[in-house]
Amino acid sequence: MKLAYWMYAGPAHIGTLRVASSFKNVHAIMHAPLGDDYFNVMRSMLERERDFTPVTASIVDRHVLARGSQEKVVENITRKDKEERPDLIVLTPTCTSSILQEDLQNFVNRAAMESDSDVILADVNHYRVNELQAADRTLEQIVRFYIQKANKQNNLNQNKTEKPSANIIGIFTLGFHNQHDSRELKRLLNDLGIEINEVIPEGGSVTNLKNLPKAWFNVIPYREVGLMAANFLEKECGMPYVSITPMGLVDTASFIREIAQIIKTHTALRQTSSHPLEKKTLIEENYIDQQTRFVSQAAWFSRSIDCQNLTGKKAIVFGDATHAASMTKILAREMGIRVSCAGTYCKHDADWFRDNVEGFCDQVLITDDHTQVGDMIARIEPAAIFGTQMERHIGKRLDIPCGVISAPVHIQNFPLGYRPFLGYEGTNQIADLVYNSFTLGMEDHLLEIFGGHDTKEVITKSLSTDSDLTWAPDGLSELNKIPGFVRGKIKRNTEKFARENGFTEITVELMYAAKEAAGA
C-alpha cells in the first residue's frame, strides 16, 4: 500500500455519493467510521449549496465491531425513509465495510421490506475502482434499476418525442464547471432545434428515468461519467449516443455534425423530413460557420498578434482523460502551441487517451502519482502548465504559470459567473485562460523595470525533498538581483550544472560558470 498526501481521484464511495446527491429526492447512507463523512462539508462548501447534502453516515464504532452492523444500518435506512420520504435510498459500502466483510446486500434486502422508498446497494468494488469509475458504475446501476422496474410494470415509454430530443448524461455535483457546461449544452442544442428530454444525474428525478428512452439520442459530454449508462441504454433501448466532447472549435463542429447525422438517420427511419437538420449542408454547416465567426472569438484570436506570439511555446497538459485530451488538441491544432507532454491520471482509460493525443504532443504520461508529474514538469520547464490544482501548486514552486482545466478542484473552480468550457462560449473562456496563463509573470518583469515592489523571496528548495544543494550568501544575493520572470529558470539551470559537476554549494562564481557553460 502506498501512502499519498494527494490523490487525483478519491475513494470509490465519494463517486457514489456524488451521483446519489445529484439526483432530486435521493438519500445516500454511507457505512463508515466517524471522520469519513467529510463529503457533506466538501459539497456544501464548494458547490455553495443552500440545502443540506442528502447523505447520512451510519457510523462504525466499537459497539458495531462487537455486535455487528446489521441492526444499525437497517435502522438508519428505515429512519431516513420515514423522515425524508425519498424516492430512493442508496447504501454505499466503504473500505471499512469491505474490511469487516459485511453482507450489505442482505442489509438492503431487509430494509427494503420495511421501507416505502426503493433501496439499492451501490455495487462497486472499493479495492479495484476509484471515485470516477464508481460514479460511472453507480449512475448506470440506478438507470438500469429504474428501466428494468418500468419494464416489469409495463410503463416504460419508448415512443419517441415528436421533435428531436436528447438526454444529457453525466452532469453531476463537484464536477469541473459542470453546471455551466450544462447550460451551454442546452443553449447549443436549443439553437439546433433539439429539445432536452432529461439531464441526469444533476437535478434529475429517478421517477423520470423511465422516460429516458423517449429521447432520440443521448449526449455524453465527459468520458469519466455517463458512458456505462449510455452503453446500457443503447443495448437495452436502441438509443444512439454522442460521446464527442464539444470543447474547442474543431470538436464542437464534429459534435454538431454527428448529431445532424443521427437526426438524418432517425427521420429517414420515420419516413419524415420535418426537421431542418436533415438538410445537412443548409443548416448545421451554416450554424457552425456563424458561431465560429461571430459568437466564438477563438478563431479570430488564433490569427491575432497576441496568439501569434505564443506560437511554438512549450506547454504541458495533465488532467482527467476528457479535459486533458481536448486541451491538448486545442493548444496544438487551434493555437499553434507545442505540447511537450500530455498526461492523464485516468489509467483505466489510457488506450483511448493515447489514441486521441497521438500526433498532438511530444510524449504521453499516464500516472496517478503526482511526484512523477512534478518531476516531468521540472525536467521539461514549459512556459505554461494546464492541469489540476496539484499542477498549479507544482507550478507555483517552480515559478511556472498554470491554468486549471480539470478536477481535482478548488473553490476557485466554482465561479459565480458564467464560465463554461464546452460549446462556443467555452472556446472564449479557454482562449482567455491560455493567453492569461502564458503572459502571467510579465508583471514581475515590469516591476523590475520600473523599480516596483518585488519583495518575493527566492525559493531555494527543489521539488525533491532530499536536495543535496545549498546556496551560499553571495550566490543567493546575486540570484535576488535577477528579474523575477527569468529567476526560476536560471536557478534551475544553475542547480543542474552544480549537480552534474559534483558541487554541493552554489556560490556567485559557480553561477557565472553555469552561465558560460550554457552559452548565455
mmCIF file of N, CA and C in Angstrom, residues 266-321:
data_model
loop_
_atom_site.group_PDB
_atom_site.id
_atom_site.type_symbol
_atom_site.label_atom_id
_atom_site.label_comp_id
_atom_site.label_asym_id
_atom_site.label_seq_id
_atom_site.Cartn_x
_atom_site.Cartn_y
_atom_site.Cartn_z
ATOM 1 N N HIS A 266 -32.531 9.092 -38.179
ATOM 2 C CA HIS A 266 -33.779 8.884 -37.457
ATOM 3 C C HIS A 266 -34.987 9.319 -38.293
ATOM 4 N N THR A 267 -34.891 10.487 -38.935
ATOM 5 C CA THR A 267 -36.009 10.976 -39.746
ATOM 6 C C THR A 267 -36.225 10.087 -40.960
ATOM 7 N N ALA A 268 -35.144 9.517 -41.483
ATOM 8 C CA ALA A 268 -35.270 8.599 -42.615
ATOM 9 C C ALA A 268 -36.036 7.347 -42.201
ATOM 10 N N LEU A 269 -35.746 6.849 -40.983
ATOM 11 C CA LEU A 269 -36.444 5.665 -40.485
ATOM 12 C C LEU A 269 -37.929 5.961 -40.251
ATOM 13 N N ARG A 270 -38.214 7.179 -39.841
ATOM 14 C CA ARG A 270 -39.612 7.564 -39.581
ATOM 15 C C ARG A 270 -40.314 8.026 -40.851
ATOM 16 N N GLN A 271 -39.542 8.071 -41.966
ATOM 17 C CA GLN A 271 -40.064 8.500 -43.264
ATOM 18 C C GLN A 271 -40.686 9.892 -43.178
ATOM 19 N N THR A 272 -39.937 10.766 -42.522
ATOM 20 C CA THR A 272 -40.378 12.156 -42.434
ATOM 21 C C THR A 272 -39.169 13.054 -42.567
ATOM 22 N N SER A 273 -39.358 14.243 -43.087
ATOM 23 C CA SER A 273 -38.249 15.194 -43.229
ATOM 24 C C SER A 273 -38.654 16.528 -42.609
ATOM 25 N N SER A 274 -39.282 16.419 -41.437
ATOM 26 C CA SER A 274 -39.844 17.618 -40.804
ATOM 27 C C SER A 274 -38.806 18.473 -40.100
ATOM 28 N N HIS A 275 -37.615 17.912 -39.824
ATOM 29 C CA HIS A 275 -36.630 18.684 -39.067
ATOM 30 C C HIS A 275 -35.572 19.282 -39.985
ATOM 31 N N PRO A 276 -35.262 20.565 -39.808
ATOM 32 C CA PRO A 276 -34.309 21.240 -40.706
ATOM 33 C C PRO A 276 -32.904 20.655 -40.688
ATOM 34 N N LEU A 277 -32.497 20.006 -39.583
ATOM 35 C CA LEU A 277 -31.142 19.463 -39.545
ATOM 36 C C LEU A 277 -30.932 18.329 -40.541
ATOM 37 N N GLU A 278 -32.033 17.794 -41.085
ATOM 38 C CA GLU A 278 -31.861 16.746 -42.086
ATOM 39 C C GLU A 278 -31.217 17.322 -43.344
ATOM 40 N N LYS A 279 -31.525 18.603 -43.624
ATOM 41 C CA LYS A 279 -30.915 19.267 -44.776
ATOM 42 C C LYS A 279 -29.534 19.740 -44.360
ATOM 43 N N LYS A 280 -28.616 18.809 -44.359
ATOM 44 C CA LYS A 280 -27.338 18.943 -43.658
ATOM 45 C C LYS A 280 -26.573 20.212 -44.002
ATOM 46 N N THR A 281 -26.187 20.368 -45.251
ATOM 47 C CA THR A 281 -25.302 21.474 -45.599
ATOM 48 C C THR A 281 -25.982 22.828 -45.447
ATOM 49 N N LEU A 282 -27.323 22.853 -45.499
ATOM 50 C CA LEU A 282 -28.029 24.130 -45.401
ATOM 51 C C LEU A 282 -28.132 24.632 -43.967
ATOM 52 N N ILE A 283 -28.191 23.721 -43.011
ATOM 53 C CA ILE A 283 -28.489 24.129 -41.642
ATOM 54 C C ILE A 283 -27.268 24.092 -40.739
ATOM 55 N N GLU A 284 -26.758 22.876 -40.411
ATOM 56 C CA GLU A 284 -25.743 22.856 -39.369
ATOM 57 C C GLU A 284 -24.408 23.436 -39.827
ATOM 58 N N GLU A 285 -24.084 23.316 -41.138
ATOM 59 C CA GLU A 285 -22.835 23.920 -41.606
ATOM 60 C C GLU A 285 -22.911 25.434 -41.535
ATOM 61 N N ASN A 286 -24.084 25.981 -41.834
ATOM 62 C CA ASN A 286 -24.281 27.420 -41.713
ATOM 63 C C ASN A 286 -24.204 27.855 -40.254
ATOM 64 N N TYR A 287 -24.783 27.035 -39.361
ATOM 65 C CA TYR A 287 -24.739 27.345 -37.921
ATOM 66 C C TYR A 287 -23.294 27.325 -37.412
ATOM 67 N N ILE A 288 -22.536 26.298 -37.804
ATOM 68 C CA ILE A 288 -21.129 26.198 -37.397
ATOM 69 C C ILE A 288 -20.350 27.414 -37.881
ATOM 70 N N ASP A 289 -20.588 27.808 -39.124
ATOM 71 C CA ASP A 289 -19.878 28.958 -39.697
ATOM 72 C C ASP A 289 -20.214 30.239 -38.937
ATOM 73 N N GLN A 290 -21.497 30.468 -38.657
ATOM 74 C CA GLN A 290 -21.907 31.688 -37.969
ATOM 75 C C GLN A 290 -21.362 31.746 -36.541
ATOM 76 N N GLN A 291 -21.445 30.619 -35.835
ATOM 77 C CA GLN A 291 -20.957 30.573 -34.455
ATOM 78 C C GLN A 291 -19.438 30.749 -34.399
ATOM 79 N N THR A 292 -18.741 30.125 -35.329
ATOM 80 C CA THR A 292 -17.272 30.194 -35.351
ATOM 81 C C THR A 292 -16.786 31.601 -35.640
ATOM 82 N N ARG A 293 -17.511 32.299 -36.507
ATOM 83 C CA ARG A 293 -17.057 33.631 -36.922
ATOM 84 C C ARG A 293 -17.534 34.753 -36.015
ATOM 85 N N PHE A 294 -18.732 34.603 -35.416
ATOM 86 C CA PHE A 294 -19.311 35.751 -34.726
ATOM 87 C C PHE A 294 -19.594 35.553 -33.236
ATOM 88 N N VAL A 295 -19.806 34.301 -32.790
ATOM 89 C CA VAL A 295 -20.046 34.060 -31.366
ATOM 90 C C VAL A 295 -18.738 33.719 -30.667
ATOM 91 N N SER A 296 -18.018 32.760 -31.220
ATOM 92 C CA SER A 296 -16.696 32.428 -30.691
ATOM 93 C C SER A 296 -15.681 33.450 -31.191
ATOM 94 N N GLN A 297 -14.841 33.915 -30.286
ATOM 95 C CA GLN A 297 -13.745 34.818 -30.669
ATOM 96 C C GLN A 297 -12.442 34.046 -30.861
ATOM 97 N N ALA A 298 -12.471 32.715 -30.607
ATOM 98 C CA ALA A 298 -11.235 31.927 -30.597
ATOM 99 C C ALA A 298 -10.587 31.838 -31.968
ATOM 100 N N ALA A 299 -11.391 31.684 -33.039
ATOM 101 C CA ALA A 299 -10.819 31.574 -34.387
ATOM 102 C C ALA A 299 -10.122 32.877 -34.778
ATOM 103 N N TRP A 300 -10.785 34.005 -34.489
ATOM 104 C CA TRP A 300 -10.157 35.299 -34.766
ATOM 105 C C TRP A 300 -8.904 35.482 -33.905
ATOM 106 N N PHE A 301 -9.021 35.140 -32.632
ATOM 107 C CA PHE A 301 -7.910 35.340 -31.706
ATOM 108 C C PHE A 301 -6.677 34.532 -32.125
ATOM 109 N N SER A 302 -6.897 33.314 -32.658
ATOM 110 C CA SER A 302 -5.757 32.466 -33.047
ATOM 111 C C SER A 302 -4.939 33.088 -34.176
ATOM 112 N N ARG A 303 -5.548 34.032 -34.924
ATOM 113 C CA ARG A 303 -4.817 34.702 -36.017
ATOM 114 C C ARG A 303 -4.293 36.064 -35.595
ATOM 115 N N SER A 304 -4.624 36.486 -34.356
ATOM 116 C CA SER A 304 -4.193 37.806 -33.902
ATOM 117 C C SER A 304 -2.729 37.777 -33.462
ATOM 118 N N ILE A 305 -2.139 38.950 -33.328
ATOM 119 C CA ILE A 305 -0.731 39.044 -32.940
ATOM 120 C C ILE A 305 -0.510 38.507 -31.532
ATOM 121 N N ASP A 306 -1.533 38.646 -30.650
ATOM 122 C CA ASP A 306 -1.402 38.138 -29.283
ATOM 123 C C ASP A 306 -1.165 36.632 -29.281
ATOM 124 N N CYS A 307 -1.965 35.913 -30.085
ATOM 125 C CA CYS A 307 -1.818 34.456 -30.126
ATOM 126 C C CYS A 307 -0.597 34.056 -30.949
ATOM 127 N N GLN A 308 -0.284 34.832 -31.984
ATOM 128 C CA GLN A 308 0.895 34.515 -32.807
ATOM 129 C C GLN A 308 2.173 34.541 -31.965
ATOM 130 N N ASN A 309 2.190 35.407 -30.959
ATOM 131 C CA ASN A 309 3.361 35.487 -30.087
ATOM 132 C C ASN A 309 3.545 34.232 -29.232
ATOM 133 N N LEU A 310 2.483 33.427 -29.117
ATOM 134 C CA LEU A 310 2.568 32.195 -28.332
ATOM 135 C C LEU A 310 2.999 31.002 -29.180
ATOM 136 N N THR A 311 3.025 31.163 -30.496
ATOM 137 C CA THR A 311 3.333 30.045 -31.396
ATOM 138 C C THR A 311 4.681 29.410 -31.048
ATOM 139 N N GLY A 312 4.675 28.109 -30.895
ATOM 140 C CA GLY A 312 5.913 27.379 -30.625
ATOM 141 C C GLY A 312 6.296 27.302 -29.165
ATOM 142 N N LYS A 313 5.599 28.045 -28.299
ATOM 143 C CA LYS A 313 5.926 27.967 -26.873
ATOM 144 C C LYS A 313 5.556 26.587 -26.332
ATOM 145 N N LYS A 314 6.300 26.121 -25.337
ATOM 146 C CA LYS A 314 6.079 24.786 -24.781
ATOM 147 C C LYS A 314 5.037 24.814 -23.666
ATOM 148 N N ALA A 315 4.175 23.811 -23.679
ATOM 149 C CA ALA A 315 3.166 23.667 -22.627
ATOM 150 C C ALA A 315 3.075 22.207 -22.223
ATOM 151 N N ILE A 316 2.605 21.989 -21.011
ATOM 152 C CA ILE A 316 2.347 20.643 -20.500
ATOM 153 C C ILE A 316 0.882 20.573 -20.091
ATOM 154 N N VAL A 317 0.219 19.485 -20.455
ATOM 155 C CA VAL A 317 -1.200 19.301 -20.141
ATOM 156 C C VAL A 317 -1.362 18.033 -19.310
ATOM 157 N N PHE A 318 -2.119 18.125 -18.202
ATOM 158 C CA PHE A 318 -2.379 16.954 -17.364
ATOM 159 C C PHE A 318 -3.727 17.117 -16.679
ATOM 160 N N GLY A 319 -4.502 16.034 -16.661
ATOM 161 C CA GLY A 319 -5.802 16.088 -16.001
ATOM 162 C C GLY A 319 -6.588 14.821 -16.238
ATOM 163 N N ASP A 320 -7.917 14.903 -16.117
ATOM 164 C CA ASP A 320 -8.721 13.734 -16.439
ATOM 165 C C ASP A 320 -8.658 13.511 -17.955
ATOM 166 N N ALA A 321 -9.092 12.349 -18.410
ATOM 167 C CA ALA A 321 -8.924 11.988 -19.821
ATOM 168 C C ALA A 321 -9.644 12.964 -20.745
#
